[in-house]
Coordinates of C-alpha atoms in Angstrom, one line a residue:
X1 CA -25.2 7.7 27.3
X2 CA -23.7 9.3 24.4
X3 CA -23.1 13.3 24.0
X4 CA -22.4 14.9 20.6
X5 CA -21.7 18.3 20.1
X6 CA -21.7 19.4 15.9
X7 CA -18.6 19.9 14.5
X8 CA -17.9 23.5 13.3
X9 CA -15.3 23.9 10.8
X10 CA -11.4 22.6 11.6
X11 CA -8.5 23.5 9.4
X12 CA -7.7 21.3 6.5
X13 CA -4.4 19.8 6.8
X14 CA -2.2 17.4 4.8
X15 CA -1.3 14.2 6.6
X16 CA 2.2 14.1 6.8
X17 CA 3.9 10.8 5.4
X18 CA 4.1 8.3 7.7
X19 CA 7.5 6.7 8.5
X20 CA 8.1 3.7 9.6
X21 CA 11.4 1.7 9.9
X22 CA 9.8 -1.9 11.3
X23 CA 10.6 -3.2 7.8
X24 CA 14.0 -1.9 7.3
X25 CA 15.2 -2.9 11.0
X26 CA 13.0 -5.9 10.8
X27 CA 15.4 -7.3 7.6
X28 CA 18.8 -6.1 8.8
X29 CA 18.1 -8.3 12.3
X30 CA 17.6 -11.3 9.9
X31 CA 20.2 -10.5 7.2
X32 CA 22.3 -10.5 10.5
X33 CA 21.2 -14.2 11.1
X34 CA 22.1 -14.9 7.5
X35 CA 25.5 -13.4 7.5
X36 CA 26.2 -15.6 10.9
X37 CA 25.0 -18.3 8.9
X38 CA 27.4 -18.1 6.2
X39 CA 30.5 -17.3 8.5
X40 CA 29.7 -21.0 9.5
X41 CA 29.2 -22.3 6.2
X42 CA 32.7 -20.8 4.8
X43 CA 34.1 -21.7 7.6
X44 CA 33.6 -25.5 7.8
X45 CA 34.8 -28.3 5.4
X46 CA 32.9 -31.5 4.7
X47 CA 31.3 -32.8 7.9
X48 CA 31.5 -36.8 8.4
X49 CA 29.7 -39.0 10.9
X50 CA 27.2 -38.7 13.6
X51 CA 29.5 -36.8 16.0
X52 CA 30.5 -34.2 13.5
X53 CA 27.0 -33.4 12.2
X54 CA 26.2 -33.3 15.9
X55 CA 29.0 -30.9 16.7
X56 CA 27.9 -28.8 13.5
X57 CA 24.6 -28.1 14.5
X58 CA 25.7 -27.4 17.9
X59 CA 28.4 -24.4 16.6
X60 CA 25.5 -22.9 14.5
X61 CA 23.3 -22.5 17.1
X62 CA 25.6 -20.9 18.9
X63 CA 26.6 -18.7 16.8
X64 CA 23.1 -17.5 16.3
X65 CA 22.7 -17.5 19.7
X66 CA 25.4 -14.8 20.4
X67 CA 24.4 -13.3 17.9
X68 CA 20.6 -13.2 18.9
X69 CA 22.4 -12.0 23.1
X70 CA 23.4 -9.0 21.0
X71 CA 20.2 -8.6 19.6
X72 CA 18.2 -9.7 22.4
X73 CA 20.2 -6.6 24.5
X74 CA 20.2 -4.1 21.8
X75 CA 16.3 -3.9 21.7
X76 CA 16.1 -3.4 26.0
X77 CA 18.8 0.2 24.6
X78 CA 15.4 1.8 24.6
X79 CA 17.1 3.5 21.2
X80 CA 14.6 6.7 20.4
X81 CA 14.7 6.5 16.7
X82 CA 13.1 2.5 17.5
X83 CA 11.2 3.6 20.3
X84 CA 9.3 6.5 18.6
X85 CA 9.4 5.4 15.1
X86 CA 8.5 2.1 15.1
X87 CA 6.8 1.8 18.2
X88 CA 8.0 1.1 21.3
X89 CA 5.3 -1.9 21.6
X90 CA 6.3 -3.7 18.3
X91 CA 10.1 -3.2 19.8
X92 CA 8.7 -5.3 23.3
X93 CA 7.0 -7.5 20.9
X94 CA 10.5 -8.6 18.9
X95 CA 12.6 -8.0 22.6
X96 CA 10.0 -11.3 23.8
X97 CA 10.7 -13.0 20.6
X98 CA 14.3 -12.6 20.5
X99 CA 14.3 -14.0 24.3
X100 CA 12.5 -17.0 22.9
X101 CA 14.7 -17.6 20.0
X102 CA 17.6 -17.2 22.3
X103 CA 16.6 -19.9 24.8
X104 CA 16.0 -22.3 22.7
X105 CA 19.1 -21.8 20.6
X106 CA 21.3 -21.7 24.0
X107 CA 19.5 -25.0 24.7
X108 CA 19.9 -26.4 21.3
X109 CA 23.5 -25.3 21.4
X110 CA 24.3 -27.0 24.8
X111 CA 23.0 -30.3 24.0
X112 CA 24.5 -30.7 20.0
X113 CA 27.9 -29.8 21.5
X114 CA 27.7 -31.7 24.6
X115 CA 26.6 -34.5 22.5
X116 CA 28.8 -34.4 19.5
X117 CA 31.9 -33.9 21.9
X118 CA 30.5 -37.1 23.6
X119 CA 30.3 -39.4 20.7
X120 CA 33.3 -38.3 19.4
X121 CA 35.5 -39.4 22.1
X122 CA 33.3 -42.2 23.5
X123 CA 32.9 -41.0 26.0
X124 CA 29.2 -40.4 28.6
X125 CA 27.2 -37.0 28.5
X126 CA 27.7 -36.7 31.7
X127 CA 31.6 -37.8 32.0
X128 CA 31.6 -35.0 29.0
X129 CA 29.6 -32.2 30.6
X130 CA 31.6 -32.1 33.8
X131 CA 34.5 -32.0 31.7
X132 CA 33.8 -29.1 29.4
X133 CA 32.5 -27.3 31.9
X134 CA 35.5 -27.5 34.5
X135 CA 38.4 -28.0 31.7
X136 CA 37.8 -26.1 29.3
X137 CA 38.4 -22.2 28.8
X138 CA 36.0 -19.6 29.9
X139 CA 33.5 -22.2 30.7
X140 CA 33.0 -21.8 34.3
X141 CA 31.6 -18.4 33.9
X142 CA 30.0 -19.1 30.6
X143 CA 28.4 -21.9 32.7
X144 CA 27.1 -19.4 34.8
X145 CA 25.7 -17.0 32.4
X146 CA 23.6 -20.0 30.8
X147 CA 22.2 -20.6 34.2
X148 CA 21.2 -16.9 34.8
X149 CA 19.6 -16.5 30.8
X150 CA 17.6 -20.0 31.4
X151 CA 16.0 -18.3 34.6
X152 CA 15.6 -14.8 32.4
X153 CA 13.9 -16.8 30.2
X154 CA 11.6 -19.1 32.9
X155 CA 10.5 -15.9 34.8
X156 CA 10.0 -14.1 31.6
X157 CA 7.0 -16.9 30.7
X158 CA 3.2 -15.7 31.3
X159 CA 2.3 -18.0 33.6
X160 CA 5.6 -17.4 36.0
X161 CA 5.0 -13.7 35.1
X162 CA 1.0 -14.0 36.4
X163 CA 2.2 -15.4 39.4
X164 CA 5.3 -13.2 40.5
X165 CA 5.5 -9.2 40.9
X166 CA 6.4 -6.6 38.4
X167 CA 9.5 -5.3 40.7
X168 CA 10.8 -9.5 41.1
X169 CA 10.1 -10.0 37.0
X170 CA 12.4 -6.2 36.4
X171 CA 15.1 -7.1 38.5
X172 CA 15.7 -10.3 37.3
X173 CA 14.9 -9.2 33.9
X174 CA 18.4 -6.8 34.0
X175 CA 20.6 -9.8 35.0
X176 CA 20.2 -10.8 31.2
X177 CA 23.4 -8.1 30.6
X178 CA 25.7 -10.2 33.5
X179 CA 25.1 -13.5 31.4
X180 CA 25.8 -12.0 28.0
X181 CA 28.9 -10.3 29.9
X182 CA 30.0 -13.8 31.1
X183 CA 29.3 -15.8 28.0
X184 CA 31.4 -13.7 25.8
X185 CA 34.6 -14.8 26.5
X186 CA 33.7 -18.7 25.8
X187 CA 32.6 -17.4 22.4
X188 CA 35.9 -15.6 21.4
X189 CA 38.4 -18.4 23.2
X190 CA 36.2 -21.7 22.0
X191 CA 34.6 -20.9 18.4
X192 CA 36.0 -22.3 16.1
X193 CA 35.0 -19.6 13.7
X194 CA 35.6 -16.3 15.6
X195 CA 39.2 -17.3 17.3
X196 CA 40.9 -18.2 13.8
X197 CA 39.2 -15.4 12.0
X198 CA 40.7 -11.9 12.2
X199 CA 37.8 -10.5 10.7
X200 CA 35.1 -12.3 12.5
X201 CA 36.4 -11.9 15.5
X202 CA 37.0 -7.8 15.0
X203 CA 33.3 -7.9 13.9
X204 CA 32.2 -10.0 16.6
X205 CA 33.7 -7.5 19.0
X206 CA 32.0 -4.3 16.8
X207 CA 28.6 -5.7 17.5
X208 CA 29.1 -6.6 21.1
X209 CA 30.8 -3.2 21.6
X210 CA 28.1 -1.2 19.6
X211 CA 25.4 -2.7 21.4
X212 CA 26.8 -2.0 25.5
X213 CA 27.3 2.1 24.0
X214 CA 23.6 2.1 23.0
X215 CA 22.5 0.4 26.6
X216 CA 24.9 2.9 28.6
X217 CA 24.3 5.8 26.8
X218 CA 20.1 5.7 26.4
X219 CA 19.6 3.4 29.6
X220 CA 22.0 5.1 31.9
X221 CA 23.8 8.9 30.5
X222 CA 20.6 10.1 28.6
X223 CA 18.1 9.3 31.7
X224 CA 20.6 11.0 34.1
X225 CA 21.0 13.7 32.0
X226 CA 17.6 14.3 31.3
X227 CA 16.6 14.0 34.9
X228 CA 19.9 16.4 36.2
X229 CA 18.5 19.0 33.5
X230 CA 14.5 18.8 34.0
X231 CA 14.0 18.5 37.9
X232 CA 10.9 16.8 37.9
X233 CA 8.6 17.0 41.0
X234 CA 5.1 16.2 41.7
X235 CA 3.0 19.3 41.7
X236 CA -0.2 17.5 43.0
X237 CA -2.6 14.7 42.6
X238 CA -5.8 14.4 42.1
X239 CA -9.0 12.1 41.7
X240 CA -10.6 12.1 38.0
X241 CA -13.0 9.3 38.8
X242 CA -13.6 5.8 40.5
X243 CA -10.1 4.3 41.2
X244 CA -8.3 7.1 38.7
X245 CA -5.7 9.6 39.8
X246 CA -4.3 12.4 37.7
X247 CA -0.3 13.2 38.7
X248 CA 0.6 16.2 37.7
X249 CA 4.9 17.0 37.6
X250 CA 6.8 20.1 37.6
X251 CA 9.8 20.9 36.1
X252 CA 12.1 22.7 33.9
X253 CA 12.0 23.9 30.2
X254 CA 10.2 20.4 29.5
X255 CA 9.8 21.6 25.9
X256 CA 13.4 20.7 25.5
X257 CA 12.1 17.3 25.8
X258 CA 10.4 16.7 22.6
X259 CA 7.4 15.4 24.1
X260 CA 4.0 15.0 21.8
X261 CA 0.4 14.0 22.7
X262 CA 0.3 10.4 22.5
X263 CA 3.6 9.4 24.2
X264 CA 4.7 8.4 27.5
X265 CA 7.3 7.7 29.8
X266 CA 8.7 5.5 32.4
X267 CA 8.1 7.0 35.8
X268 CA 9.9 6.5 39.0
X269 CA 9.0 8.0 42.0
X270 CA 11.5 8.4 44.6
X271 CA 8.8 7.9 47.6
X272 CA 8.4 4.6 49.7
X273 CA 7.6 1.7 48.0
X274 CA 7.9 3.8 44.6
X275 CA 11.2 4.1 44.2
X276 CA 12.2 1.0 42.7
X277 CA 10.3 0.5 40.3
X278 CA 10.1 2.4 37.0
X279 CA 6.3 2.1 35.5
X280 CA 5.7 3.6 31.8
X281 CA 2.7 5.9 32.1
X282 CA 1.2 7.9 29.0
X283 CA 0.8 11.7 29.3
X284 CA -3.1 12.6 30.0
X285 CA -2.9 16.2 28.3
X286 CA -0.8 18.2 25.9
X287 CA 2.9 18.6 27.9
X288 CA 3.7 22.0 28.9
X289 CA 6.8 24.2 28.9
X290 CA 6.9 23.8 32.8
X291 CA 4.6 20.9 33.5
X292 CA 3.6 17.7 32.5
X293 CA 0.4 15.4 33.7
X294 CA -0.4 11.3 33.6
X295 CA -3.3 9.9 34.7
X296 CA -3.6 6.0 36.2
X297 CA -5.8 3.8 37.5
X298 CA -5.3 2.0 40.3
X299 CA -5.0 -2.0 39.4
X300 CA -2.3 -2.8 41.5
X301 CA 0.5 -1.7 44.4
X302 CA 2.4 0.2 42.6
X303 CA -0.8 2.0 40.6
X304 CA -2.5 2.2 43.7
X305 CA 0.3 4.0 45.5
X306 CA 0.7 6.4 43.2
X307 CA -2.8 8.3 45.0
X308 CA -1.3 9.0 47.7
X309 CA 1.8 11.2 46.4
X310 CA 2.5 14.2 47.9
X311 CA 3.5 17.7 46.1
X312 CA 6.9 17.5 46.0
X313 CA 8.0 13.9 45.7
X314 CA 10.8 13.9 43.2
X315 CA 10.6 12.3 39.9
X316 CA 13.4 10.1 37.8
X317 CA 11.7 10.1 34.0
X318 CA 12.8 8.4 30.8
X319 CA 11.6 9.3 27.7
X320 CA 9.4 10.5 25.8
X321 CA 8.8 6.9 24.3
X322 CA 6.1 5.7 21.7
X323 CA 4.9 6.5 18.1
X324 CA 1.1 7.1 18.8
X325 CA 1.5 10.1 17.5
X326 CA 0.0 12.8 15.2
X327 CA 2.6 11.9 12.7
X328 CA 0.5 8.6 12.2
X329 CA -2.4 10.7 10.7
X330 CA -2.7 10.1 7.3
X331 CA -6.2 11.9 7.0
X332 CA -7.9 15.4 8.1
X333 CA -10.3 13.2 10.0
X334 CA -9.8 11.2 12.4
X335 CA -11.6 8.6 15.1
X336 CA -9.9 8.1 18.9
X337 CA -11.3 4.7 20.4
X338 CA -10.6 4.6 24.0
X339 CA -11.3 1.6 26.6
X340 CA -11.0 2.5 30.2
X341 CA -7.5 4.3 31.2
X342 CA -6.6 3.8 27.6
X343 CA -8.3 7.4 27.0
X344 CA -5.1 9.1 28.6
X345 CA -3.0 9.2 25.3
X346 CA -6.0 9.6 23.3
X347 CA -7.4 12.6 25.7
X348 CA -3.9 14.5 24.8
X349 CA -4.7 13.8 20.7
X350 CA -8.0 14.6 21.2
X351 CA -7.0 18.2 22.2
X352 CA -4.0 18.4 19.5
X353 CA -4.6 16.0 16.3
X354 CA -5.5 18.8 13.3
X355 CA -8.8 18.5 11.2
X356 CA -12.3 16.9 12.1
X357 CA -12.1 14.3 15.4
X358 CA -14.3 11.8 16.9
X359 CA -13.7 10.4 20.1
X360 CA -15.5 7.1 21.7
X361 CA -15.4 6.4 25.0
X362 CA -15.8 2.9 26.4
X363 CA -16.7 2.4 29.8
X364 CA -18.3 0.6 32.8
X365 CA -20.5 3.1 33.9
X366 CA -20.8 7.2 34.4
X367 CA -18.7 7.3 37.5
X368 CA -15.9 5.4 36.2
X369 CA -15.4 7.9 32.9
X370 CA -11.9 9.6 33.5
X371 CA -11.3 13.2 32.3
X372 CA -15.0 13.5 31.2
X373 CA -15.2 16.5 31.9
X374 CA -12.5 17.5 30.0
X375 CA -13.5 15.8 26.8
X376 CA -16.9 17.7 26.4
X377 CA -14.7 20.9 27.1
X378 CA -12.3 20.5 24.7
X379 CA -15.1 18.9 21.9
X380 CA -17.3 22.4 22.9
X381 CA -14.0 24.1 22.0
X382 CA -13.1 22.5 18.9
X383 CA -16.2 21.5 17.3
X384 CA -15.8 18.0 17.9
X385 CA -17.9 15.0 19.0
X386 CA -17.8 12.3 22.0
X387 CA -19.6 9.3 22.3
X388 CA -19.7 7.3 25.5
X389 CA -20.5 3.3 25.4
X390 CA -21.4 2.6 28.5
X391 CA -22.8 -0.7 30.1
X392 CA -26.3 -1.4 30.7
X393 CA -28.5 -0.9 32.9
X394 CA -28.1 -5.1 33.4
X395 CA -24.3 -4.6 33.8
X396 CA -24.2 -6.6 30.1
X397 CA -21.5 -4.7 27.9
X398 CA -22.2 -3.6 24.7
X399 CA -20.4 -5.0 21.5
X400 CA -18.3 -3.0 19.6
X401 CA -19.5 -4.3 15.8
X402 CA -18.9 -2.2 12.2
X403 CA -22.0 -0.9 12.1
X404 CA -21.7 0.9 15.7
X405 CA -18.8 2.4 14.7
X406 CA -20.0 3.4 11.5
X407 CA -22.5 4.9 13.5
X408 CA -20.0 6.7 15.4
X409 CA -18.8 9.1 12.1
X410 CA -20.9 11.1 10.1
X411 CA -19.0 9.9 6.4
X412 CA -17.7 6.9 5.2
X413 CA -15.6 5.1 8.0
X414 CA -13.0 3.5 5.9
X415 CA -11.6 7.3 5.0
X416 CA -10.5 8.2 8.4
X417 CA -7.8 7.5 10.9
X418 CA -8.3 5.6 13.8
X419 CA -6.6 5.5 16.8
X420 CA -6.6 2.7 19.6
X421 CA -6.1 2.4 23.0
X422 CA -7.5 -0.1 25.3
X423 CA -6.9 -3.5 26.7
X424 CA -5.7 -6.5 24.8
X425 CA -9.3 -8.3 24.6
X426 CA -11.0 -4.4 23.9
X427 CA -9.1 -3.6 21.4
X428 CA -9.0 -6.8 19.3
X429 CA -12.7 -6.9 19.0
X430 CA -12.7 -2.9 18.1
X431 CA -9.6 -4.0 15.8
X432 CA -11.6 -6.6 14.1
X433 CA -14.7 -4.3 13.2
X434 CA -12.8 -1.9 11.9
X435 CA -11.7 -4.5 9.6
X436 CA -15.4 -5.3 8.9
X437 CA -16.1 -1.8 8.5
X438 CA -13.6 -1.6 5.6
X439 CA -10.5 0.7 7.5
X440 CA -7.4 -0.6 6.0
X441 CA -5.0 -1.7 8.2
X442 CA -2.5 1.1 7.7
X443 CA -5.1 3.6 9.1
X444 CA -5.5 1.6 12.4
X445 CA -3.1 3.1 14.7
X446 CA -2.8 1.4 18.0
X447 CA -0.2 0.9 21.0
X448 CA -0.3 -1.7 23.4
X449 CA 1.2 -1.0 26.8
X450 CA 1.1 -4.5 28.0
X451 CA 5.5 -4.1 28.3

């Protein structure tokens, strides 16, 4: 089923530039590395014998591992200049790999030192584990905060995370800041290159600092603030198609909240079985000065739940969060791809993004298109087309290949923006014909909100 309506003529507009500090942020994290590195390097004469390359090793992976706790912590601040600027899905993305490089460094760390310690006073890894741990200084609680990052890091896997619920995997998740907490002080009173080094140490305590003022002020003062200012509420709720719910919330002077089409937020809603758990949801239309909308799909509890809201309800909201923005547009034309829910950012851009817009709609069948309607009233309005790909009459799912797509514009393909939203699978094959269809890479815009 596809419906076009003919374009009439949209305003010109320059791209803005598009900004991006990924690359910047991206080499300071590793110039970090470096710099820990060579605080080791400086800091250590020649090292003899089996025990004291052991013990070597073992102080530079932990030193990169505190140093990656303060990483690993920094990127859960939910900073806005990171969130919205880089894109709040490659932040996830390095968050995940920072947990990884952190385990295995804690791990590496533990066993070179245990083991270098061992063979240098002849002793057994076990004789010299109990006594580290119970003689030594701040060991018993940085014994403790291991124990807690090692099961961060086991429920954090995907097959733990498959098998356990979003609220179990959350809570668990904010116990990382308790074992950071109590595996500072080890680092301070038992490394060798921070407790003899003035200036180490003074930096040491700068980064650790720095890092807790960016978790308490944008994980805990800005949300209360935001929230004490804005009183959100739900207005109402209602169906937009098979198994999808629009939420609308109330609430004041929300244009204070620099809010754009394409971002979202993390939603709690303080009703039973709701209220503990914060889930990010993008914004289904433009926000307003006194009201805001998401739409969801129900594809589990907490999803599920959210149908049977009443007006009312109150809301706790942090945000706005992501860079699927307009200021990714690089072009005066521009083609949304959309896969299931994923049309709820793009239906807000569809309405808002300047200059000539396509939008294709993926979907099972007629009855599960969300916010149809909606699209063929705001393509009437500006001149714009839609295009649904439905299923078969078979069930069998179309493919998404170059030439559909090409299909899809009435010019040359590889001149236009395009913007992606869908599931992982979805939008790698769309990602991957683009490709084909010769769109460069820095005019694919997508978002995952797999967090």
């Amino acid at each position: 089923m596809t419906t076009v309506y003919e374009r009439r003529a949209a305003p010109a507009v320059a791209p803005p530039a598009r900004r991006s500090l990924a690359g910047v942020v991206s080499a300071l994290l590793w110039a970090g590395a470096a710099a820990v590195i060579a605080l080791w390097w400086t800091d250590t004469g020649s090292v003899v014998g089996t025990a004291g390359w052991l013990t070597g090793a073992g102080r530079i992976a932990g030193l990169l591992c505190g140093y990656a706790c303060a990483v690993l912590v920094g990127l859960m601040a939910r900073v806005p200049l990171l969130e919205q600027r880089v894109g709040s899905d490659r932040v996830a993305r390095w968050h995940a790999m920072a947990g990884r490089y952190t385990v295995c460094l804690l791990l590496a760390h533990v066993g070179l030192i245990l083991a270098g310690y061992a063979a240098q006073d002849g002793a057994s890894l076990w004789h010299e584990t109990v006594t580290v741990v119970l003689d030594y200084p701040e060991m018993l609680k940085a014994t403790a905060g291991t124990v807690i990052l090692l099961a961060v890091g086991v429920t954090s896997a995907r097959a733990v995370r498959r098998r356990t619920g979003h609220e179990f995997w959350y809570y668990v998740h904010l116990l990382t800041y308790a074992a950071v907490f109590l595996a500072f002080g080890h680092q301070l009173a038992l490394g060798n290159d921070l407790s003899g080094n003035a200036g180490a140490t003074a930096v040491w305590y700068a980064l650790y600092l720095g890092v807790a003022a960016l978790v308490l002020w944008f994980r805990i003062l800005a949300p209360v603030r935001l929230n004490l200012r804005h009183r959100l509420r739900v207005e109402s709720v209602h169906q937009e198609a098979r198994g999808v719910w629009s939420v609308v919330v109330h609430g004041r002077d929300l244009d204070r909240l620099g809010a754009r089409a394409g971002q979202f937020f993390r939603w709690r809603f303080l009703a039973d079985g709701l209220r503990w758990t914060s889930t990010p949801y993008s914004l289904s239309a433009p926000p307003r000065r006194d009201r805001m909308r998401i739409t969801v799909k129900a594809l589990g509890d907490h999803s599920t739940a959210v149908a049977l809201l009443r007006p009312g309800t109150r809301v706790w909201a942090e945000g706005p969060y992501g860079s699927l923005t307009g200021d990714r547009q690089t072009s005066p034309k521009s083609l949304l791809i959309a896969g299931g829910v994923g049309v709820t950012p793009l239906r807000a851009l569809f309405e808002t993004l300047p200059g000539e817009v396509t939008l294709l709609y993926r979907a099972r069948s007629v009855e599960d298109l969300a916010l149809g309607g909606e699209l063929e009233a705001v393509a009437r309005w500006r001149g714009a087309r839609v295009h649904y790909l439905l299923n078969g009459p078979d069930g069998r799912r179309p493919r998404v290949t170059a030439e559909l797509l090409r299909a899809a514009v009435p010019d040359d393909l590889a001149g236009w923006d395009v913007y992606l939203c869908g599931p992982h699978g979805f939008a790698q094959e769309v990602y991957e014909a683009l490709r084909t269809a010769g769109v460069p890479d820095r005019r694919i815009h997508h978002e995952s909100f797999e967090l």
